[in-house]
Short mmCIF file of C-alpha atoms in Angstrom, two decimals:
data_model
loop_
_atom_site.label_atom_id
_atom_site.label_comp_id
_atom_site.label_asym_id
_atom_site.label_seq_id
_atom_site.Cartn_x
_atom_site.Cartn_y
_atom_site.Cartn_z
CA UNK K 274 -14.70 -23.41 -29.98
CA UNK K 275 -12.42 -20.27 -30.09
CA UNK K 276 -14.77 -18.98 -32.12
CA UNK K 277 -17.50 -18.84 -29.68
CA UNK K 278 -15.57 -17.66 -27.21
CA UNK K 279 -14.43 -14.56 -29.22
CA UNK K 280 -18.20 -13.97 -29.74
CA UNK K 281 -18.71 -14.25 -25.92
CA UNK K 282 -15.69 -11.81 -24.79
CA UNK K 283 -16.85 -9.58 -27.46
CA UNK K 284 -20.66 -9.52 -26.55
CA UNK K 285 -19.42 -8.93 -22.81
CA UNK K 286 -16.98 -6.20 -23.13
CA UNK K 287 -19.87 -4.81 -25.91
CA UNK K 288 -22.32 -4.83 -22.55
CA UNK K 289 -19.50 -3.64 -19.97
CA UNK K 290 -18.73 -0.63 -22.30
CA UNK K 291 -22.28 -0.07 -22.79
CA UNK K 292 -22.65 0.57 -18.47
CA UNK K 293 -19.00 1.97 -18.19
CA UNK K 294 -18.47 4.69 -21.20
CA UNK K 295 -21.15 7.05 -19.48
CA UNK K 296 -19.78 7.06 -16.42
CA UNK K 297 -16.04 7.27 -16.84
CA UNK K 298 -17.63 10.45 -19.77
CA UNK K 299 -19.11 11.56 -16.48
CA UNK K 300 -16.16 11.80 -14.24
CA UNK K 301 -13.50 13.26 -16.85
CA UNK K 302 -15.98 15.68 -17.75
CA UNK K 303 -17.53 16.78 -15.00
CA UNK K 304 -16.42 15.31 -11.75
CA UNK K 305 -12.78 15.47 -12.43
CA UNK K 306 -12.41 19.37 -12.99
CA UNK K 307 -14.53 20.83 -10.73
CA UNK K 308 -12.86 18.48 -8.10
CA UNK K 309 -11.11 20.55 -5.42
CA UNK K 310 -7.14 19.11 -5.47
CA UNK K 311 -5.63 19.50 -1.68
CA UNK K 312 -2.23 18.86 -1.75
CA UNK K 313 -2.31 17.06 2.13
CA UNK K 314 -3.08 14.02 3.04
CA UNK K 315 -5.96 15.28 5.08
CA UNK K 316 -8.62 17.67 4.62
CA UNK K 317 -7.95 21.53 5.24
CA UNK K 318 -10.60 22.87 7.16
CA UNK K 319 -11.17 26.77 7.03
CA UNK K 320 -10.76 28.65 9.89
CA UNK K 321 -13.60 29.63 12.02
CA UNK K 322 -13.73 32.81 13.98
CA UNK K 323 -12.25 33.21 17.85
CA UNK K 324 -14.25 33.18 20.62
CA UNK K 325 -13.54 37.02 20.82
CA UNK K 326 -15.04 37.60 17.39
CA UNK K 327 -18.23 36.10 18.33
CA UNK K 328 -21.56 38.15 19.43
CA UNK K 329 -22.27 37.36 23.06
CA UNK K 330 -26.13 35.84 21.31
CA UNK K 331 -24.65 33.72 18.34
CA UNK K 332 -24.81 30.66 19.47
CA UNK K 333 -23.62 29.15 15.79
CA UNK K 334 -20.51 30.82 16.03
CA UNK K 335 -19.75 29.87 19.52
CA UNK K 336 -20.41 26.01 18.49
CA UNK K 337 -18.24 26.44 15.81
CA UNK K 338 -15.50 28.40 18.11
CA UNK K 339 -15.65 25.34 20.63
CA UNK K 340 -15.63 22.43 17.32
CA UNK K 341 -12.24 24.80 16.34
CA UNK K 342 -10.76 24.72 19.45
CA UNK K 343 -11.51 20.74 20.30
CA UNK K 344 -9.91 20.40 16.40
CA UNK K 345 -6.82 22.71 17.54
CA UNK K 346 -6.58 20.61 21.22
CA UNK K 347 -6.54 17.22 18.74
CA UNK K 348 -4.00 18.47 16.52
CA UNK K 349 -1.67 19.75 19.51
CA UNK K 350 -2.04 16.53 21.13
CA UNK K 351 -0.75 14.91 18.24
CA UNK K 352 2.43 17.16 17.69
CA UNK K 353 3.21 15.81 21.43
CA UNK K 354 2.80 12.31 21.23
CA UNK K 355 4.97 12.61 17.72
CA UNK K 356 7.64 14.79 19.84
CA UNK K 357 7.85 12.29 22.98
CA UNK K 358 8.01 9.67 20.47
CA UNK K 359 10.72 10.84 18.92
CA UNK K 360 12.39 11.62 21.84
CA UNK K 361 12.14 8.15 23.51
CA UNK K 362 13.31 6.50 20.46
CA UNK K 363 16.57 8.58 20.57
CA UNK K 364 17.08 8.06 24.20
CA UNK K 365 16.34 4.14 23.64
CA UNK K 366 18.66 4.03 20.70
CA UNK K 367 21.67 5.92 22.08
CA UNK K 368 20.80 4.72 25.77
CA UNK K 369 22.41 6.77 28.95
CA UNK K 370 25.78 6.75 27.36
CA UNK K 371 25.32 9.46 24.86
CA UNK K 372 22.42 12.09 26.93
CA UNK K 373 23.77 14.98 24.88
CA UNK K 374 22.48 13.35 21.72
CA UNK K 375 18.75 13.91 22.44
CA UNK K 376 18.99 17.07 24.34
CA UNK K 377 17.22 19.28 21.72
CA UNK K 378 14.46 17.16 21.13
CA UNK K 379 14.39 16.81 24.96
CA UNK K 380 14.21 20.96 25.07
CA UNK K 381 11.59 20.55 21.83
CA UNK K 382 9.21 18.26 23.57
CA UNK K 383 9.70 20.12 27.02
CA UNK K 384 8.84 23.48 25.43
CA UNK K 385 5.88 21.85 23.74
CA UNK K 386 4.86 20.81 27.12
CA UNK K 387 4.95 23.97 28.35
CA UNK K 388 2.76 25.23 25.95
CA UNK K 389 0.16 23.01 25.81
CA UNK K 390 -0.22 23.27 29.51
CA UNK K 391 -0.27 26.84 29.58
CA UNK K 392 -3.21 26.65 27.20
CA UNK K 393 -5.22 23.26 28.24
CA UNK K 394 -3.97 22.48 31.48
CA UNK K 395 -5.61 22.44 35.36
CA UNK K 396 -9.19 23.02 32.86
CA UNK K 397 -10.53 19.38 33.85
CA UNK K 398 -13.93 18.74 32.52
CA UNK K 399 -14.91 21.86 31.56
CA UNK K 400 -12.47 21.84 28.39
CA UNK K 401 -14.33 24.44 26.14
CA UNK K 402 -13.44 27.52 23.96
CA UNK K 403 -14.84 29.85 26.70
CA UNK K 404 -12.99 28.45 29.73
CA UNK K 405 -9.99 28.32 27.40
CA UNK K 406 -10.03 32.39 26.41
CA UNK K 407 -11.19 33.18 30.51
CA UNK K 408 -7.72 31.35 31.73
CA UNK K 409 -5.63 32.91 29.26
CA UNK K 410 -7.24 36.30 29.74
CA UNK K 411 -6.62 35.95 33.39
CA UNK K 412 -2.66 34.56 32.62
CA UNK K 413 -2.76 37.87 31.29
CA UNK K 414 -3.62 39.97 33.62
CA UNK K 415 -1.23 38.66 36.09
CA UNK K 416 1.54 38.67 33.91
CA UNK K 417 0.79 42.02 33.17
CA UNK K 418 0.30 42.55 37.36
CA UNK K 419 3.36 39.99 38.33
CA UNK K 420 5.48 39.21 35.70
CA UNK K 421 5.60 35.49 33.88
CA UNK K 422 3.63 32.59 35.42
CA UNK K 423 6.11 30.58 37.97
CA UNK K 424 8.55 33.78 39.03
CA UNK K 425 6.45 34.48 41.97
CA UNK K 426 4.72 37.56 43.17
CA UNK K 427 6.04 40.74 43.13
CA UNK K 428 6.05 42.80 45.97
CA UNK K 429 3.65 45.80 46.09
CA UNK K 430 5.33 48.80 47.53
CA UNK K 431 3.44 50.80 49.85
CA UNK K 432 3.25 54.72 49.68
CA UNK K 433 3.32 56.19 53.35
#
């Protein structure tokens, strides 16, 4: 009886070999080395050119300029939610008794705030690569006219 069964394991593993040894030869010898490595977790996409860089009739490059900047918005979105979780499980861990504890990450996730408004906030449904460069092209020019965003107006002087 052991007998037959050693003819049986061998006749199968003969058959499995027969389907498997061409394609494992297949993937060590071609698959395998021509296989791009990225050392992330997640794939690195290349970098598409700015809205800026685009001709005002390419309509490719402005698709891929708005699939960028959606991919950009994504990623930003992220780095907040990881911030404000960080910083509300340091303010539920040391509660109200030690606030000084979690001040930087407070000041991190504030300042990451601040930036992601400045570039995606009051845009409402229109959230696209061209709104996006028009408001920071007009942040611009009033900075350059006023000074930073939230100092107020200055006051024009006028020449009698």
């Amino acid at each position: 009886m052991a007998e037959k069964e050693n003819i049986l394991v061998r006749i199968y593993n003969n058959i499995f070999y027969m389907f498997d040894a061409p394609a494992t030869y297949f993937r060590e010898k071609f698959v395998e080395p021509n296989q791009k490595k990225y050392p992330w977790y997640h794939q690195k996409y290349r970098r598409v050119p700015n809205i800026d860089e685009c001709y005002s009739d390419d309509v490719v490059c402005f698709t891929e300029a708005n699939c960028q900047f959606l991919r950009d918005k994504l990623v930003d979105d992220e780095i907040l939610f990881i911030l404000r979780s960080r910083f509300e499980q340091c303010a539920w861990y040391h509660g109200e008794d030690d606030v000084n504890l979690c001040k930087q990450l407070r000041k991190t996730y504030d300042d990451a705030t601040t930036a992601w408004f400045i570039k995606y906030g009051d845009m409402g449904i229109s959230l696209n690569v061209v709104n996006a460069y028009m408001k920071q092209k007009h942040r611009m020019v009033w900075e350059r006219r006023h000074g930073p965003v939230g100092s107020g107006m200055k006051e024009q002087k006028i020449k009698v």
